[in-house]
Structure formats: C-alpha cells, structure tokens
Amino acid sequence: MIQLRKVDIQNVWNILALSVSDNQKSFVATNTESIVEAYCAITNGGVALPFGIYEEDTLVGFTMISYGCDDWEDAPAIARDNYAIWRLMIDQRFQGKGYGKAAMAAILDFIRTFPRGKAEYCMLSYEPENTVAKALYLSFGFRENGEMDGDEIVAVLKL
C-alpha cells in the first residue's frame, strides 16, 4: 500500500538519490531542486509539503504539494487559495508498475483532508510533450483550464 512520508533527516538522502530516466529529465525538476524550492517557500511564509512515496518500506518516488500562492511569483490564478501538486516523480526503477497511479490516489486523499485549509480545487501543470503524465492526470479527472505556468499546461480538479 502506498504511503506518503514527510521528508526528514532519515530519508532525505535517499529521496535525493531518486531519478527518472534520461528521456524524462526535461519533464520534472530534480528532487534536489524540489527540496530547495520547498525550503525557500517555507522560509518565506509559503506552504510546501514534500513527501517520499513508499510502497511498504521501499521508497519509490517523491511528491511535493503546496497551498496558496503567496510566495509564488507569476502563479496561475487558480493557485490562489487552492492546492497544487508541484511535483510527482516515480524513480526509474519502479516505473510501469502502477506506482504513479497509486501515488496520485494517495496524494489526492491527503489533499482532501485539507491539511492547510479549505480549497475548492487542486491544480498541477505539465509539459505539453509529457503525454504519459497528461493521461494519468486526466484519468483522475483533472481538466486543462486554459492557463499556463510558464511553458507548462495547467490542469485542475474540483475537490
């Protein structure tokens, strides 16, 4: 069963060692970049919730969730007072085994507990060429809303 576990001193180095395959590296920031972004967001009054994704005791991926956009320059309008999935990655060794889908379900279950406040939507963004991610997100009910986050397509899910 997939579990989300907070990034801490016990697992941070293992999370930093996770990676996607070479042909996916343009689609997702490294976990090092993500944890630095989380630190910057938190120390500047924003919300970043980084987690290791575990199957039992095996670390298989990483995700990062945010709430609101107080510290997010040029944020899509939908980000205000809503949740965002900033990152979702499954390590290359564990891809193609259903962990991405299970992780997305666990992430949405967590968000629906409204850990940082009520929200109407969850948003995320993805590179237009990332057809695998797009298919996963659409299968959970995310829909493109016409906004862009830089060069990425924004999709939203009503919570």
mmCIF file with all atom_site columns, C-alpha atoms in Angstrom:
data_model
loop_
_atom_site.group_PDB
_atom_site.id
_atom_site.type_symbol
_atom_site.label_atom_id
_atom_site.label_alt_id
_atom_site.label_comp_id
_atom_site.label_asym_id
_atom_site.label_entity_id
_atom_site.label_seq_id
_atom_site.pdbx_PDB_ins_code
_atom_site.Cartn_x
_atom_site.Cartn_y
_atom_site.Cartn_z
_atom_site.occupancy
_atom_site.B_iso_or_equiv
_atom_site.pdbx_formal_charge
_atom_site.auth_seq_id
_atom_site.auth_comp_id
_atom_site.auth_asym_id
_atom_site.auth_atom_id
_atom_site.pdbx_PDB_model_num
ATOM 1   C CA . MET A 1 1   ? 0.000   0.000  0.000   1.00 0.00 ? 1   MET A CA 1
ATOM 2   C CA . ILE A 1 2   ? 1.343   3.408  -0.985  1.00 0.00 ? 2   ILE A CA 1
ATOM 3   C CA . GLN A 1 3   ? 2.119   5.841  1.830   1.00 0.00 ? 3   GLN A CA 1
ATOM 4   C CA . LEU A 1 4   ? 3.302   9.436  1.864   1.00 0.00 ? 4   LEU A CA 1
ATOM 5   C CA . ARG A 1 5   ? 6.031   10.100 4.441   1.00 0.00 ? 5   ARG A CA 1
ATOM 6   C CA . LYS A 1 6   ? 7.391   13.523 5.301   1.00 0.00 ? 6   LYS A CA 1
ATOM 7   C CA . VAL A 1 7   ? 10.883  14.298 4.117   1.00 0.00 ? 7   VAL A CA 1
ATOM 8   C CA . ASP A 1 8   ? 13.151  14.201 7.150   1.00 0.00 ? 8   ASP A CA 1
ATOM 9   C CA . ILE A 1 9   ? 16.768  13.586 8.101   1.00 0.00 ? 9   ILE A CA 1
ATOM 10  C CA . GLN A 1 10  ? 16.176  9.824  7.920   1.00 0.00 ? 10  GLN A CA 1
ATOM 11  C CA . ASN A 1 11  ? 15.054  9.735  4.288   1.00 0.00 ? 11  ASN A CA 1
ATOM 12  C CA . VAL A 1 12  ? 16.226  12.947 2.613   1.00 0.00 ? 12  VAL A CA 1
ATOM 13  C CA . TRP A 1 13  ? 19.429  11.490 1.136   1.00 0.00 ? 13  TRP A CA 1
ATOM 14  C CA . ASN A 1 14  ? 17.560  8.515  -0.320  1.00 0.00 ? 14  ASN A CA 1
ATOM 15  C CA . ILE A 1 15  ? 14.972  10.869 -1.808  1.00 0.00 ? 15  ILE A CA 1
ATOM 16  C CA . LEU A 1 16  ? 17.729  12.996 -3.336  1.00 0.00 ? 16  LEU A CA 1
ATOM 17  C CA . ALA A 1 17  ? 19.152  9.855  -4.986  1.00 0.00 ? 17  ALA A CA 1
ATOM 18  C CA . LEU A 1 18  ? 15.911  9.052  -6.839  1.00 0.00 ? 18  LEU A CA 1
ATOM 19  C CA . SER A 1 19  ? 15.817  9.867  -10.540 1.00 0.00 ? 19  SER A CA 1
ATOM 20  C CA . VAL A 1 20  ? 13.759  9.474  -13.661 1.00 0.00 ? 20  VAL A CA 1
ATOM 21  C CA . SER A 1 21  ? 15.077  8.055  -16.926 1.00 0.00 ? 21  SER A CA 1
ATOM 22  C CA . ASP A 1 22  ? 17.083  10.310 -19.242 1.00 0.00 ? 22  ASP A CA 1
ATOM 23  C CA . ASN A 1 23  ? 14.158  10.809 -21.643 1.00 0.00 ? 23  ASN A CA 1
ATOM 24  C CA . GLN A 1 24  ? 12.026  12.181 -18.758 1.00 0.00 ? 24  GLN A CA 1
ATOM 25  C CA . LYS A 1 25  ? 14.520  14.592 -17.209 1.00 0.00 ? 25  LYS A CA 1
ATOM 26  C CA . SER A 1 26  ? 13.153  17.566 -19.140 1.00 0.00 ? 26  SER A CA 1
ATOM 27  C CA . PHE A 1 27  ? 9.697   16.937 -17.659 1.00 0.00 ? 27  PHE A CA 1
ATOM 28  C CA . VAL A 1 28  ? 10.438  17.190 -13.925 1.00 0.00 ? 28  VAL A CA 1
ATOM 29  C CA . ALA A 1 29  ? 12.854  19.058 -11.677 1.00 0.00 ? 29  ALA A CA 1
ATOM 30  C CA . THR A 1 30  ? 15.331  17.008 -9.706  1.00 0.00 ? 30  THR A CA 1
ATOM 31  C CA . ASN A 1 31  ? 14.409  16.186 -6.147  1.00 0.00 ? 31  ASN A CA 1
ATOM 32  C CA . THR A 1 32  ? 17.325  18.348 -5.017  1.00 0.00 ? 32  THR A CA 1
ATOM 33  C CA . GLU A 1 33  ? 15.800  21.349 -6.802  1.00 0.00 ? 33  GLU A CA 1
ATOM 34  C CA . SER A 1 34  ? 12.385  20.500 -5.366  1.00 0.00 ? 34  SER A CA 1
ATOM 35  C CA . ILE A 1 35  ? 13.608  20.308 -1.771  1.00 0.00 ? 35  ILE A CA 1
ATOM 36  C CA . VAL A 1 36  ? 15.479  23.600 -2.197  1.00 0.00 ? 36  VAL A CA 1
ATOM 37  C CA . GLU A 1 37  ? 12.236  25.144 -3.537  1.00 0.00 ? 37  GLU A CA 1
ATOM 38  C CA . ALA A 1 38  ? 10.347  23.716 -0.554  1.00 0.00 ? 38  ALA A CA 1
ATOM 39  C CA . TYR A 1 39  ? 12.860  25.239 1.851   1.00 0.00 ? 39  TYR A CA 1
ATOM 40  C CA . CYS A 1 40  ? 12.635  28.629 0.133   1.00 0.00 ? 40  CYS A CA 1
ATOM 41  C CA . ALA A 1 41  ? 8.833   28.547 0.104   1.00 0.00 ? 41  ALA A CA 1
ATOM 42  C CA . ILE A 1 42  ? 8.612   27.600 3.779   1.00 0.00 ? 42  ILE A CA 1
ATOM 43  C CA . THR A 1 43  ? 11.176  30.160 4.955   1.00 0.00 ? 43  THR A CA 1
ATOM 44  C CA . ASN A 1 44  ? 9.357   32.889 3.025   1.00 0.00 ? 44  ASN A CA 1
ATOM 45  C CA . GLY A 1 45  ? 5.950   32.180 4.523   1.00 0.00 ? 45  GLY A CA 1
ATOM 46  C CA . GLY A 1 46  ? 4.634   29.842 1.848   1.00 0.00 ? 46  GLY A CA 1
ATOM 47  C CA . VAL A 1 47  ? 3.432   26.268 2.103   1.00 0.00 ? 47  VAL A CA 1
ATOM 48  C CA . ALA A 1 48  ? 5.366   23.341 0.671   1.00 0.00 ? 48  ALA A CA 1
ATOM 49  C CA . LEU A 1 49  ? 4.709   19.777 1.751   1.00 0.00 ? 49  LEU A CA 1
ATOM 50  C CA . PRO A 1 50  ? 7.409   17.406 0.426   1.00 0.00 ? 50  PRO A CA 1
ATOM 51  C CA . PHE A 1 51  ? 6.930   13.650 0.832   1.00 0.00 ? 51  PHE A CA 1
ATOM 52  C CA . GLY A 1 52  ? 8.657   10.439 -0.027  1.00 0.00 ? 52  GLY A CA 1
ATOM 53  C CA . ILE A 1 53  ? 6.345   7.951  -1.729  1.00 0.00 ? 53  ILE A CA 1
ATOM 54  C CA . TYR A 1 54  ? 6.677   4.498  -0.191  1.00 0.00 ? 54  TYR A CA 1
ATOM 55  C CA . GLU A 1 55  ? 5.397   1.036  -1.038  1.00 0.00 ? 55  GLU A CA 1
ATOM 56  C CA . GLU A 1 56  ? 5.618   -0.610 2.379   1.00 0.00 ? 56  GLU A CA 1
ATOM 57  C CA . ASP A 1 57  ? 9.194   0.305  3.413   1.00 0.00 ? 57  ASP A CA 1
ATOM 58  C CA . THR A 1 58  ? 10.524  0.795  -0.126  1.00 0.00 ? 58  THR A CA 1
ATOM 59  C CA . LEU A 1 59  ? 10.999  4.367  -1.315  1.00 0.00 ? 59  LEU A CA 1
ATOM 60  C CA . VAL A 1 60  ? 9.635   4.533  -4.875  1.00 0.00 ? 60  VAL A CA 1
ATOM 61  C CA . GLY A 1 61  ? 9.144   8.254  -5.518  1.00 0.00 ? 61  GLY A CA 1
ATOM 62  C CA . PHE A 1 62  ? 8.723   11.837 -4.391  1.00 0.00 ? 62  PHE A CA 1
ATOM 63  C CA . THR A 1 63  ? 5.926   14.383 -4.379  1.00 0.00 ? 63  THR A CA 1
ATOM 64  C CA . MET A 1 64  ? 5.511   17.956 -3.250  1.00 0.00 ? 64  MET A CA 1
ATOM 65  C CA . ILE A 1 65  ? 2.229   19.706 -2.560  1.00 0.00 ? 65  ILE A CA 1
ATOM 66  C CA . SER A 1 66  ? 1.584   23.392 -1.950  1.00 0.00 ? 66  SER A CA 1
ATOM 67  C CA . TYR A 1 67  ? -1.307  25.528 -0.791  1.00 0.00 ? 67  TYR A CA 1
ATOM 68  C CA . GLY A 1 68  ? -1.969  29.046 -1.999  1.00 0.00 ? 68  GLY A CA 1
ATOM 69  C CA . CYS A 1 69  ? 0.497   31.185 -3.867  1.00 0.00 ? 69  CYS A CA 1
ATOM 70  C CA . ASP A 1 70  ? 1.748   33.894 -1.502  1.00 0.00 ? 70  ASP A CA 1
ATOM 71  C CA . ASP A 1 71  ? 5.378   33.163 -2.362  1.00 0.00 ? 71  ASP A CA 1
ATOM 72  C CA . TRP A 1 72  ? 4.820   32.022 -5.971  1.00 0.00 ? 72  TRP A CA 1
ATOM 73  C CA . GLU A 1 73  ? 5.753   34.692 -8.489  1.00 0.00 ? 73  GLU A CA 1
ATOM 74  C CA . ASP A 1 74  ? 3.542   34.713 -11.606 1.00 0.00 ? 74  ASP A CA 1
ATOM 75  C CA . ALA A 1 75  ? 1.315   31.963 -10.212 1.00 0.00 ? 75  ALA A CA 1
ATOM 76  C CA . PRO A 1 76  ? -1.686  30.866 -12.276 1.00 0.00 ? 76  PRO A CA 1
ATOM 77  C CA . ALA A 1 77  ? -4.877  32.471 -10.932 1.00 0.00 ? 77  ALA A CA 1
ATOM 78  C CA . ILE A 1 78  ? -6.264  29.054 -9.950  1.00 0.00 ? 78  ILE A CA 1
ATOM 79  C CA . ALA A 1 79  ? -3.428  28.620 -7.432  1.00 0.00 ? 79  ALA A CA 1
ATOM 80  C CA . ARG A 1 80  ? -4.850  31.244 -5.079  1.00 0.00 ? 80  ARG A CA 1
ATOM 81  C CA . ASP A 1 81  ? -6.350  29.549 -2.006  1.00 0.00 ? 81  ASP A CA 1
ATOM 82  C CA . ASN A 1 82  ? -6.131  26.130 -3.669  1.00 0.00 ? 82  ASN A CA 1
ATOM 83  C CA . TYR A 1 83  ? -3.789  23.145 -3.514  1.00 0.00 ? 83  TYR A CA 1
ATOM 84  C CA . ALA A 1 84  ? -1.180  22.399 -6.142  1.00 0.00 ? 84  ALA A CA 1
ATOM 85  C CA . ILE A 1 85  ? 0.777   19.260 -6.860  1.00 0.00 ? 85  ILE A CA 1
ATOM 86  C CA . TRP A 1 86  ? 4.166   20.807 -7.617  1.00 0.00 ? 86  TRP A CA 1
ATOM 87  C CA . ARG A 1 87  ? 5.980   17.541 -8.145  1.00 0.00 ? 87  ARG A CA 1
ATOM 88  C CA . LEU A 1 88  ? 5.266   13.889 -8.697  1.00 0.00 ? 88  LEU A CA 1
ATOM 89  C CA . MET A 1 89  ? 8.003   11.526 -9.725  1.00 0.00 ? 89  MET A CA 1
ATOM 90  C CA . ILE A 1 90  ? 8.473   7.780  -9.577  1.00 0.00 ? 90  ILE A CA 1
ATOM 91  C CA . ASP A 1 91  ? 12.044  6.525  -9.638  1.00 0.00 ? 91  ASP A CA 1
ATOM 92  C CA . GLN A 1 92  ? 13.025  4.927  -12.945 1.00 0.00 ? 92  GLN A CA 1
ATOM 93  C CA . ARG A 1 93  ? 13.447  1.512  -11.251 1.00 0.00 ? 93  ARG A CA 1
ATOM 94  C CA . PHE A 1 94  ? 9.791   1.468  -10.225 1.00 0.00 ? 94  PHE A CA 1
ATOM 95  C CA . GLN A 1 95  ? 8.035   2.913  -13.267 1.00 0.00 ? 95  GLN A CA 1
ATOM 96  C CA . GLY A 1 96  ? 5.465   0.906  -15.190 1.00 0.00 ? 96  GLY A CA 1
ATOM 97  C CA . LYS A 1 97  ? 4.282   -0.920 -12.066 1.00 0.00 ? 97  LYS A CA 1
ATOM 98  C CA . GLY A 1 98  ? 1.259   1.199  -11.151 1.00 0.00 ? 98  GLY A CA 1
ATOM 99  C CA . TYR A 1 99  ? 3.015   3.299  -8.507  1.00 0.00 ? 99  TYR A CA 1
ATOM 100 C CA . GLY A 1 100 ? 2.259   6.593  -10.246 1.00 0.00 ? 100 GLY A CA 1
ATOM 101 C CA . LYS A 1 101 ? -1.464  5.903  -10.237 1.00 0.00 ? 101 LYS A CA 1
ATOM 102 C CA . ALA A 1 102 ? -1.412  4.655  -6.631  1.00 0.00 ? 102 ALA A CA 1
ATOM 103 C CA . ALA A 1 103 ? 0.656   7.666  -5.583  1.00 0.00 ? 103 ALA A CA 1
ATOM 104 C CA . MET A 1 104 ? -1.769  10.091 -7.248  1.00 0.00 ? 104 MET A CA 1
ATOM 105 C CA . ALA A 1 105 ? -4.666  8.477  -5.383  1.00 0.00 ? 105 ALA A CA 1
ATOM 106 C CA . ALA A 1 106 ? -2.776  8.806  -2.068  1.00 0.00 ? 106 ALA A CA 1
ATOM 107 C CA . ILE A 1 107 ? -1.842  12.425 -2.832  1.00 0.00 ? 107 ILE A CA 1
ATOM 108 C CA . LEU A 1 108 ? -5.451  13.357 -3.575  1.00 0.00 ? 108 LEU A CA 1
ATOM 109 C CA . ASP A 1 109 ? -6.662  11.525 -0.458  1.00 0.00 ? 109 ASP A CA 1
ATOM 110 C CA . PHE A 1 110 ? -4.180  13.590 1.581   1.00 0.00 ? 110 PHE A CA 1
ATOM 111 C CA . ILE A 1 111 ? -5.180  16.868 -0.077  1.00 0.00 ? 111 ILE A CA 1
ATOM 112 C CA . ARG A 1 112 ? -8.853  16.131 0.598   1.00 0.00 ? 112 ARG A CA 1
ATOM 113 C CA . THR A 1 113 ? -8.066  16.204 4.344   1.00 0.00 ? 113 THR A CA 1
ATOM 114 C CA . PHE A 1 114 ? -7.401  19.936 3.742   1.00 0.00 ? 114 PHE A CA 1
ATOM 115 C CA . PRO A 1 115 ? -4.207  19.943 5.854   1.00 0.00 ? 115 PRO A CA 1
ATOM 116 C CA . ARG A 1 116 ? -3.533  23.680 5.325   1.00 0.00 ? 116 ARG A CA 1
ATOM 117 C CA . GLY A 1 117 ? -7.053  24.989 4.804   1.00 0.00 ? 117 GLY A CA 1
ATOM 118 C CA . LYS A 1 118 ? -10.160 24.553 2.741   1.00 0.00 ? 118 LYS A CA 1
ATOM 119 C CA . ALA A 1 119 ? -9.934  24.711 -1.018  1.00 0.00 ? 119 ALA A CA 1
ATOM 120 C CA . GLU A 1 120 ? -12.187 24.172 -3.986  1.00 0.00 ? 120 GLU A CA 1
ATOM 121 C CA . TYR A 1 121 ? -9.557  22.932 -6.434  1.00 0.00 ? 121 TYR A CA 1
ATOM 122 C CA . CYS A 1 122 ? -6.285  21.119 -6.827  1.00 0.00 ? 122 CYS A CA 1
ATOM 123 C CA . MET A 1 123 ? -4.089  22.197 -9.717  1.00 0.00 ? 123 MET A CA 1
ATOM 124 C CA . LEU A 1 124 ? -0.968  20.890 -11.377 1.00 0.00 ? 124 LEU A CA 1
ATOM 125 C CA . SER A 1 125 ? 0.973   21.603 -14.521 1.00 0.00 ? 125 SER A CA 1
ATOM 126 C CA . TYR A 1 126 ? 2.873   19.542 -17.047 1.00 0.00 ? 126 TYR A CA 1
ATOM 127 C CA . GLU A 1 127 ? 4.990   19.882 -20.140 1.00 0.00 ? 127 GLU A CA 1
ATOM 128 C CA . PRO A 1 128 ? 2.885   19.587 -23.340 1.00 0.00 ? 128 PRO A CA 1
ATOM 129 C CA . GLU A 1 129 ? 5.112   16.737 -24.568 1.00 0.00 ? 129 GLU A CA 1
ATOM 130 C CA . ASN A 1 130 ? 4.598   14.682 -21.400 1.00 0.00 ? 130 ASN A CA 1
ATOM 131 C CA . THR A 1 131 ? 1.742   12.560 -22.720 1.00 0.00 ? 131 THR A CA 1
ATOM 132 C CA . VAL A 1 132 ? 2.154   9.890  -20.020 1.00 0.00 ? 132 VAL A CA 1
ATOM 133 C CA . ALA A 1 133 ? 1.633   12.424 -17.225 1.00 0.00 ? 133 ALA A CA 1
ATOM 134 C CA . LYS A 1 134 ? -1.260  14.043 -19.083 1.00 0.00 ? 134 LYS A CA 1
ATOM 135 C CA . ALA A 1 135 ? -3.032  10.679 -19.419 1.00 0.00 ? 135 ALA A CA 1
ATOM 136 C CA . LEU A 1 136 ? -2.531  9.947  -15.715 1.00 0.00 ? 136 LEU A CA 1
ATOM 137 C CA . TYR A 1 137 ? -3.889  13.322 -14.650 1.00 0.00 ? 137 TYR A CA 1
ATOM 138 C CA . LEU A 1 138 ? -6.888  13.157 -16.991 1.00 0.00 ? 138 LEU A CA 1
ATOM 139 C CA . SER A 1 139 ? -7.717  9.686  -15.639 1.00 0.00 ? 139 SER A CA 1
ATOM 140 C CA . PHE A 1 140 ? -8.172  11.285 -12.197 1.00 0.00 ? 140 PHE A CA 1
ATOM 141 C CA . GLY A 1 141 ? -10.461 13.984 -13.538 1.00 0.00 ? 141 GLY A CA 1
ATOM 142 C CA . PHE A 1 142 ? -8.017  16.849 -13.989 1.00 0.00 ? 142 PHE A CA 1
ATOM 143 C CA . ARG A 1 143 ? -9.014  19.161 -16.838 1.00 0.00 ? 143 ARG A CA 1
ATOM 144 C CA . GLU A 1 144 ? -6.989  21.819 -18.612 1.00 0.00 ? 144 GLU A CA 1
ATOM 145 C CA . ASN A 1 145 ? -8.306  25.261 -17.715 1.00 0.00 ? 145 ASN A CA 1
ATOM 146 C CA . GLY A 1 146 ? -6.560  27.330 -20.401 1.00 0.00 ? 146 GLY A CA 1
ATOM 147 C CA . GLU A 1 147 ? -3.911  28.757 -18.078 1.00 0.00 ? 147 GLU A CA 1
ATOM 148 C CA . MET A 1 148 ? -0.194  28.213 -18.430 1.00 0.00 ? 148 MET A CA 1
ATOM 149 C CA . ASP A 1 149 ? 2.502   28.054 -15.773 1.00 0.00 ? 149 ASP A CA 1
ATOM 150 C CA . GLY A 1 150 ? 5.468   29.212 -17.782 1.00 0.00 ? 150 GLY A CA 1
ATOM 151 C CA . ASP A 1 151 ? 5.638   26.702 -20.651 1.00 0.00 ? 151 ASP A CA 1
ATOM 152 C CA . GLU A 1 152 ? 3.502   24.138 -18.810 1.00 0.00 ? 152 GLU A CA 1
ATOM 153 C CA . ILE A 1 153 ? -0.202  23.404 -19.241 1.00 0.00 ? 153 ILE A CA 1
ATOM 154 C CA . VAL A 1 154 ? -2.308  23.914 -16.116 1.00 0.00 ? 154 VAL A CA 1
ATOM 155 C CA . ALA A 1 155 ? -4.963  21.340 -15.239 1.00 0.00 ? 155 ALA A CA 1
ATOM 156 C CA . VAL A 1 156 ? -7.423  21.471 -12.346 1.00 0.00 ? 156 VAL A CA 1
ATOM 157 C CA . LEU A 1 157 ? -9.546  19.065 -10.350 1.00 0.00 ? 157 LEU A CA 1
ATOM 158 C CA . LYS A 1 158 ? -12.569 20.104 -8.304  1.00 0.00 ? 158 LYS A CA 1
ATOM 159 C CA . LEU A 1 159 ? -12.092 18.723 -4.810  1.00 0.00 ? 159 LEU A CA 1
#
